[in-house]
Coordinates of C-alpha atoms in Angstrom, one line a residue:
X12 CA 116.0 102.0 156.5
X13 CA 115.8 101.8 152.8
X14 CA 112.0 102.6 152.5
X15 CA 113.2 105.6 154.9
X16 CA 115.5 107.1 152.5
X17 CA 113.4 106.7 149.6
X18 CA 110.3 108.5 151.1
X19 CA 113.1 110.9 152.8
X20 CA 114.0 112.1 149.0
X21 CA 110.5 111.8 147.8
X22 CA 109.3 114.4 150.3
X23 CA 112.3 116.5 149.3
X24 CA 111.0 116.1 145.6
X25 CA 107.3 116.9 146.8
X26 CA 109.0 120.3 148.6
X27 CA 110.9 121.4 146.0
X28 CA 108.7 120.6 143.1
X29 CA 106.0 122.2 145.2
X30 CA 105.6 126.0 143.5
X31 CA 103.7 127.6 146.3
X32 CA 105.6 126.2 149.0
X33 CA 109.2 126.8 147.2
X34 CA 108.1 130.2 146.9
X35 CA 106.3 131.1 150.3
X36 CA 109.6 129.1 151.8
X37 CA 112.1 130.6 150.4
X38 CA 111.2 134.3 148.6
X39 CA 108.5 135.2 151.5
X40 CA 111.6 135.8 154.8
X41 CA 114.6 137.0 152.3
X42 CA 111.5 139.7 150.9
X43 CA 110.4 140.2 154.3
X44 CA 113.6 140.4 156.0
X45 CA 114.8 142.8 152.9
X46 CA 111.8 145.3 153.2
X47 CA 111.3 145.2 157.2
X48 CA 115.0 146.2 157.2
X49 CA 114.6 149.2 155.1
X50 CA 111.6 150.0 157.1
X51 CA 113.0 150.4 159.9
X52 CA 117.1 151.0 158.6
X53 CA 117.2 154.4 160.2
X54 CA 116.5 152.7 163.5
X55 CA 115.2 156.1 165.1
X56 CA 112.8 158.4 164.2
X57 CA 114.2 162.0 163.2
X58 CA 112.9 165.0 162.4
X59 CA 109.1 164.6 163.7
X60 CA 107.0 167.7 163.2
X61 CA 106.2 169.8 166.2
X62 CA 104.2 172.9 166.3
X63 CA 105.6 175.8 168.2
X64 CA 103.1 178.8 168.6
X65 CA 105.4 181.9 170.4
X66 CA 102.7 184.1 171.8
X67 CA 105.7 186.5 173.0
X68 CA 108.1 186.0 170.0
X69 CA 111.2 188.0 172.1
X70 CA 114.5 187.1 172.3
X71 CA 114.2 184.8 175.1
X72 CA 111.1 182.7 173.5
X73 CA 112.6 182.6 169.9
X74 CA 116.0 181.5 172.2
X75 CA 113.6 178.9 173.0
X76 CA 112.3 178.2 169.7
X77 CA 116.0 177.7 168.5
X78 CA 116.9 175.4 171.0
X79 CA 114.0 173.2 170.3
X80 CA 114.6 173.2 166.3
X81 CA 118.6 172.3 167.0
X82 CA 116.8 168.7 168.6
X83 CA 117.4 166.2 165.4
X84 CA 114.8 164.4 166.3
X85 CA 112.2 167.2 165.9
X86 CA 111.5 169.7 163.4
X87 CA 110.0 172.9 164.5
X88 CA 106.9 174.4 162.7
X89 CA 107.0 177.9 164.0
X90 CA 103.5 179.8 164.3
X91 CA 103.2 183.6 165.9
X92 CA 99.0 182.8 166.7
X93 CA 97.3 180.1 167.8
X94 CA 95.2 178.4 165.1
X95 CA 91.5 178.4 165.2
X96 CA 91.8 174.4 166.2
X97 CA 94.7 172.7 167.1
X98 CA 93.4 169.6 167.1
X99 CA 93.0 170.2 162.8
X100 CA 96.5 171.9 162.7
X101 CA 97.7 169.0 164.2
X102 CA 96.0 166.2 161.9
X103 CA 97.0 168.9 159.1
X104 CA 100.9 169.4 159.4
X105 CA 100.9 165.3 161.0
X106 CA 102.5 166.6 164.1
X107 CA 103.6 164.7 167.0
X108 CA 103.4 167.9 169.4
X109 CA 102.4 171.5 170.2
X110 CA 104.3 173.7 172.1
X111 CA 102.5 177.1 173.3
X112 CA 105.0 179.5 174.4
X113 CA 102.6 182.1 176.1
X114 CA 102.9 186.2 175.8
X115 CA 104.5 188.0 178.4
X116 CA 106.9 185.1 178.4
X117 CA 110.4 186.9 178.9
X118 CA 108.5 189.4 181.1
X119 CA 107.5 186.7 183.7
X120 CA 110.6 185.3 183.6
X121 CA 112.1 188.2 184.4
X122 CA 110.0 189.3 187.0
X123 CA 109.9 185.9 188.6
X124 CA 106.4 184.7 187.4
X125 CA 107.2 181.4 186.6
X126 CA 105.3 181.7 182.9
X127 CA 103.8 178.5 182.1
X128 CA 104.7 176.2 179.2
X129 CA 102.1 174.2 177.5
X130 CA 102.7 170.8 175.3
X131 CA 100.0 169.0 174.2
X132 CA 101.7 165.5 172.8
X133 CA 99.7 163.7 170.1
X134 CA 99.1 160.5 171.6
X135 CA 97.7 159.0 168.0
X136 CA 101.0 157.6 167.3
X137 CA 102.6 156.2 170.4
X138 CA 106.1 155.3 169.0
X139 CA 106.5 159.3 167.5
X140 CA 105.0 160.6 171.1
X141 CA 107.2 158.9 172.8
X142 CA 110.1 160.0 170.7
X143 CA 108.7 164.2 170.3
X144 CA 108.0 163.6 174.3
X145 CA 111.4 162.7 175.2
X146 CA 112.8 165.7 172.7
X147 CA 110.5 168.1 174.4
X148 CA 111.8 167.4 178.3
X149 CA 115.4 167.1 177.5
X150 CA 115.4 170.4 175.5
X151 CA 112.6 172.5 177.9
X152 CA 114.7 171.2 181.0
X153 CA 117.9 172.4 179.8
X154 CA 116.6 175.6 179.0
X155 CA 114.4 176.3 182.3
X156 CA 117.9 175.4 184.2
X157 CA 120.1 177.7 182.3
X158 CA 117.4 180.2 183.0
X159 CA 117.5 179.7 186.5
X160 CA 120.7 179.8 186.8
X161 CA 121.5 182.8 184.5
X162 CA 119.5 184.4 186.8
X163 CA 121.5 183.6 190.1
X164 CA 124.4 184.7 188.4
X165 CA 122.8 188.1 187.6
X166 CA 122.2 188.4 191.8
X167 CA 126.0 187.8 192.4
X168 CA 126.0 184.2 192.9
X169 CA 129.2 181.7 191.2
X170 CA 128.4 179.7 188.6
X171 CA 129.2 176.6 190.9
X172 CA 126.7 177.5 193.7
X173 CA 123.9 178.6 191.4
X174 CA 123.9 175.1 189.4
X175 CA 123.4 173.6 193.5
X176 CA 121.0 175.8 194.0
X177 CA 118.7 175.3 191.2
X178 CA 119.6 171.6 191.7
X179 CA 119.6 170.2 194.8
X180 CA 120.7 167.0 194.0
X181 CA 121.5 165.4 190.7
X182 CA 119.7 162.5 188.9
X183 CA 121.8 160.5 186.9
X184 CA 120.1 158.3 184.3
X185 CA 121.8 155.7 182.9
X186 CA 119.6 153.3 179.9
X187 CA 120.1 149.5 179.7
X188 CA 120.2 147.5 176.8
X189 CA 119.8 149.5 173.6
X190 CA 121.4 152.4 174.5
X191 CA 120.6 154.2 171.5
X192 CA 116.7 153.4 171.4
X193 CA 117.4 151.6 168.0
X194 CA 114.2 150.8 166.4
X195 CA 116.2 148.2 164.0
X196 CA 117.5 146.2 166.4
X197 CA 114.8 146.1 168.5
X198 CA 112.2 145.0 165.8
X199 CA 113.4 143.6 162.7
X200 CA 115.2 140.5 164.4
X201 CA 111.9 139.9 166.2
X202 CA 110.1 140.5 163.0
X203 CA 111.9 137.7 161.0
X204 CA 111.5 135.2 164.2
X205 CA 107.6 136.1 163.3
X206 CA 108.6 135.2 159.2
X207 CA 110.2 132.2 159.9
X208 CA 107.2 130.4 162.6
X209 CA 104.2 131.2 159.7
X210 CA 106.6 129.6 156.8
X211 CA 107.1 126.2 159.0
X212 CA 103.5 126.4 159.9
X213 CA 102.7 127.0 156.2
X214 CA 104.7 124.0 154.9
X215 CA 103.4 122.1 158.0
X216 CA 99.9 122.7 157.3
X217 CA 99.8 120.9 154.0
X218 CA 102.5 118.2 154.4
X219 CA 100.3 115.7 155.9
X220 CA 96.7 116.9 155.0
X221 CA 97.6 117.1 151.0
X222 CA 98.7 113.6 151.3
X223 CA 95.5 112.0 152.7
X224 CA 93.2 114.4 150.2
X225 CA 95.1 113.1 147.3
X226 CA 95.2 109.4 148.3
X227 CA 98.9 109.1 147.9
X228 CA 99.5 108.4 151.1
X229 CA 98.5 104.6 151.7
X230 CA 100.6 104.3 148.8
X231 CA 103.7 105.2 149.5
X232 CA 103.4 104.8 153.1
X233 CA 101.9 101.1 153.3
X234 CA 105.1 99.5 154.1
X235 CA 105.5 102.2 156.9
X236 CA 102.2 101.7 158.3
X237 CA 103.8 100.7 161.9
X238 CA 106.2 103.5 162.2
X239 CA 104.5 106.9 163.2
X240 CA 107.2 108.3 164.7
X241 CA 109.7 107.5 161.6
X242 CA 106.9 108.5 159.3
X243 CA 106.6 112.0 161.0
X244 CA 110.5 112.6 160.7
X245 CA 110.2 112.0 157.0
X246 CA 107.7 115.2 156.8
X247 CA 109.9 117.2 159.2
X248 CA 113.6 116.7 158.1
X249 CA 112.6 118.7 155.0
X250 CA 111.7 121.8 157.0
X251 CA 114.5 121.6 159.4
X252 CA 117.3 121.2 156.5
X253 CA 115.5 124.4 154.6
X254 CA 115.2 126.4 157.5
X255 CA 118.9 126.3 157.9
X256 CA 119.3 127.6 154.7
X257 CA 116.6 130.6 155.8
X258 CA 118.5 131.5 159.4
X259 CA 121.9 131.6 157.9
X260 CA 120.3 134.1 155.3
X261 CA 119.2 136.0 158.3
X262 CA 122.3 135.9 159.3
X263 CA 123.8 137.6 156.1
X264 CA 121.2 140.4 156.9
X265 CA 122.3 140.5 160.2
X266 CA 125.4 142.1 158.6
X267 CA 124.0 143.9 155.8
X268 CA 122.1 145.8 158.1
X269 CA 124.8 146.2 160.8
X270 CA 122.5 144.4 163.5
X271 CA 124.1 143.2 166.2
X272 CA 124.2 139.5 166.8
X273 CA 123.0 137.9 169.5
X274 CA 125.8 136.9 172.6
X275 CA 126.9 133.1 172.7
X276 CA 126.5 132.3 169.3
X277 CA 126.0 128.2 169.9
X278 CA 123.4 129.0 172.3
X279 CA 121.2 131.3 169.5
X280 CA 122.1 127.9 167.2
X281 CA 120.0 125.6 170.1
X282 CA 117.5 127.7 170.7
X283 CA 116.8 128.3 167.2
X284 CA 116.7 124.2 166.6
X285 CA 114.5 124.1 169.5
X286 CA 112.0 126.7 168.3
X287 CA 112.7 125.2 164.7
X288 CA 111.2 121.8 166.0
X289 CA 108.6 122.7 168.5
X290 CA 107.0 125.0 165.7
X291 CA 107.5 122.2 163.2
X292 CA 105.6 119.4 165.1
X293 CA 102.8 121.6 165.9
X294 CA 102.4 122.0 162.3
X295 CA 102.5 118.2 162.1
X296 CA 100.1 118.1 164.8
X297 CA 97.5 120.3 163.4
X298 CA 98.2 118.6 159.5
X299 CA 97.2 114.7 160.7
X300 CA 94.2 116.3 162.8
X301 CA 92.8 118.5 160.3
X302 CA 93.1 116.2 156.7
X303 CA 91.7 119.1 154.6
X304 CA 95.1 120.7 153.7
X305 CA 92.6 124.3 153.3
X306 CA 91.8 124.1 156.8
X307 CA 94.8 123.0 158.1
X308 CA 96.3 126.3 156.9
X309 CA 93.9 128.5 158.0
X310 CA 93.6 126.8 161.9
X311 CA 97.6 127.4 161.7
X312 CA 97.6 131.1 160.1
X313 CA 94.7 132.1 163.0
X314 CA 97.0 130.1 165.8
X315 CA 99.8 132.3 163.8
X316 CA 98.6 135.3 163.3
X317 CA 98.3 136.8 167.1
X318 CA 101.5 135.5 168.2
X319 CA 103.6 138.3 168.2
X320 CA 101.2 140.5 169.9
X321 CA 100.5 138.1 172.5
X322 CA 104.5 137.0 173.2
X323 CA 105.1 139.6 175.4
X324 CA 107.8 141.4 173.1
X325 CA 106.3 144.8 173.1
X326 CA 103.8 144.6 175.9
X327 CA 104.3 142.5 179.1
X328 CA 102.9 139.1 179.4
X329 CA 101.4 139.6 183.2
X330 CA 99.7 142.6 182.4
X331 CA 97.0 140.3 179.9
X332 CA 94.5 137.8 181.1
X333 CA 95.6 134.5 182.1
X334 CA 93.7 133.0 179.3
X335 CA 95.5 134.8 177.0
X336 CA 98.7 134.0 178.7
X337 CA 97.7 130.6 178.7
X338 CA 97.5 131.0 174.6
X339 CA 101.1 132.6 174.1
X340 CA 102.7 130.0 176.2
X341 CA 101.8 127.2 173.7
X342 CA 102.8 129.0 170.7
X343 CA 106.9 128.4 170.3
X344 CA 107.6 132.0 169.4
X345 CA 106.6 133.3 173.2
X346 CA 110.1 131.8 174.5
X347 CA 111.7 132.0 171.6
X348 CA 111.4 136.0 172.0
X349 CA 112.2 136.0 175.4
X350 CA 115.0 134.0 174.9
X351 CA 116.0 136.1 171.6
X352 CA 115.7 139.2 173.3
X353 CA 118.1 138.7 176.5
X354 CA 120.5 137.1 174.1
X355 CA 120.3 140.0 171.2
X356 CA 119.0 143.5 172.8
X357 CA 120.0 142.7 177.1
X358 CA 123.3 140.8 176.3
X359 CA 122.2 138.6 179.3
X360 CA 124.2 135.5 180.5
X361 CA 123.1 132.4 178.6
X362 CA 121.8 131.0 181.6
X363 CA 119.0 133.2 181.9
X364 CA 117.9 131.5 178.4
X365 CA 117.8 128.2 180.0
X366 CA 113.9 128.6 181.3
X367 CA 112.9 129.3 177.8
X368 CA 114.8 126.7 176.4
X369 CA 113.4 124.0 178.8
X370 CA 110.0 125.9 177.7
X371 CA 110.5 125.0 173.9
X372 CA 111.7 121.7 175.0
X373 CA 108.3 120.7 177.0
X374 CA 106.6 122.2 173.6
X375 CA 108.7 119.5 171.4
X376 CA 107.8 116.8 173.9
X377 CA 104.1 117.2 173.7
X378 CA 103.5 118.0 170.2
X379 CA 105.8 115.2 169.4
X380 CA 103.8 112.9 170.8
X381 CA 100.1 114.4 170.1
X382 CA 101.4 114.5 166.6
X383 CA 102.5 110.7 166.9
X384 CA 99.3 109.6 168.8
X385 CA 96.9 111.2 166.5
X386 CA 99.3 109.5 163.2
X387 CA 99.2 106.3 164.9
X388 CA 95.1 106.2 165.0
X389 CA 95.3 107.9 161.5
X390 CA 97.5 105.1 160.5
X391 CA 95.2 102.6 161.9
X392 CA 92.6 103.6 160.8
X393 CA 93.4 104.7 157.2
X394 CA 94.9 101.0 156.7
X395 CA 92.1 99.6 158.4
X396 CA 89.9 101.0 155.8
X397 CA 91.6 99.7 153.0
X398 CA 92.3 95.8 154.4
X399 CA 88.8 95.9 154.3

């Protein structure tokens, strides 16, 4: 137990005295945590550029034209022709949208020639489409109706019984989760679970493999040699006490930026330990298999660097290949987003968390022990070598 404390508070030592690892640890998620949440503060795109070209310009399109420019989240760019290339006009003024009000517009309208209205959305930039999409059918819809049913009224017809006519039958919609379409909440906690798995990979990567390349390690560990397991616990408890420290800085963001926090806060606390250790011992894994500390960091950074992409967060895990599903399922931050996101954006009984959790669990389990079988052959083998 003694020789357990003393190489406990050396590897402390190591970590703290450690320059690139105190820094990439500790300044890399509070400066990524700080400038993703300014990114992304506003939580909703406003104001996106739209081009409206009124071919009529009468009172009823410029009605039109108004309505559209009172939309916060679009700003109107009026034009009286149609330019040469709309395609250009669009890369030119960065617009998310071109509405063509045609001539004879009012006139149609008025004579019951159902004028049509063309939008062409600029798919370059799904996130602003979406958003100058959205703007465009809520405020073209409510237009068309009250239109439509001006025009009953004008025939006679009560206010009451021209709204059923026009509409048959009403369509309420009713969003889930995220009401407000906040881009904030939606991203930036994800974005810091992202942070927080390449830092414990990072500090993973080099915590076995700059031992062995320095020779320290049959050193100090000699009278360890038959304790993989305790050894491995030495290299981890660092990590886990640190990223304590990082989380409950999150958690001050949490509240600087006025993002919610997730529901059942002992639950987040579990699955965070779980995803905390299951990302840890795959670094520890990876460290005692690759002994170059170089490689071992780049193997991790490449396992690292898809994982968001491929957790399903933004796109749907059964719509990719089942190799590629196969990949994300071994990487801890696939359940730790699923789970993350039921408890944070859906507000979902903890229950529904438990798959994920049992997930993270099987991924402690078996790199636990492929990091403890491939140390105990290291072990063997390194002290073998030196007996000799």
């Amino acid at each position: 137990m003694k020789e357990f404390i003393r190489l406990l508070k050396r590897e402390f030592r190591l970590f703290i005295g450690n320059n690139t690892l105190r820094t990439v640890f500790f300044l890399a998620p509070v400066f990524y945590a700080t400038l993703l949440g300014f990114v992304y503060k506003s939580g909703k795109v406003e104001n996106i550029p739209v081009i409206v070209v009124d071919k009529d310009n009468t009172p009823l399109s410029g009605q039109l034209v108004e309505m559209l420019d009172d939309n916060r989240s679009i700003k109107v760019e009026k034009y009286l022709q149609e330019p040469s290339s709309i395609e250009n006009e669009v890369i030119r003024k960065q617009a998310a949208a071109v509405v063509i009000i045609p001539s004879r517009f009012e006139a149609d309208i008025l004579q019951k020639k159902y004028p049509e209205v063309n939008a062409y959305i600029n798919t370059g930039n799904v996130l602003t489409a979406n958003f100058a999409s959205k703007a465009l059918q809520l405020t073209i819809g409510t237009f068309s109706a009250g239109v439509s049913i001006k025009g009953l009224q004008k025939m006679g017809m009560p206010a009451v019984r021209a709204a059923t006519q026009y509409e048959p039958f009403k369509t309420n919609y009713i969003t889930l989760f995220n009401t407000t379409s906040n881009y904030l909440i939606f991203m930036w906690p994800a974005m810091l679970a992202v942070v927080l798995q390449q830092v414990i990979l990072l500090a993973m990567a080099v915590s076995f493999a700059a031992e062995f390349q320095r020779g320290s390690f049959v050193e100090e560990y000699r009278n360890m040699r038959r304790w993989a397991f305790p050894i491995m616990l030495i290299k981890v408890i660092p990590i886990w006490f640190f990223s304590i420290l990082i989380v409950s800085v999150y958690y001050l963001m949490h509240i600087l930026f006025r993002v919610p926090l997730p529901e059942g806060i002992w639950s987040f606390i579990w699955l965070t330990a779980f995803f905390v250790g299951s990302a840890s011992f795959m670094g520890v894994f990876v460290s005692i298999l690759i002994p170059d500390a170089l490689k071992a960091t780049q193997i991790l950074m490449v396992i690292a660097s898809p994982a968001f992409i491929i957790s399903g967060f933004t796109w749907p895990l059964n719509a990719m290949p089942t190799f590629v599903q196969w990949m994300a399922n071994i990487i801890p931050l696939t359940p730790f987003l699923q789970a993350f996101k039921i408890l944070l954006i859906q507000k979902g009984d903890v229950v529904l968390t438990y798959p994920y959790i049992r997930h993270l669990g099987i991924l402690i389990l078996v790199y636990g022990f492929l990091g403890w079988l491939a140390l105990k052959i290291k072990l063997r083998l390194i002290f073998k070598a030196t007996t000799k």
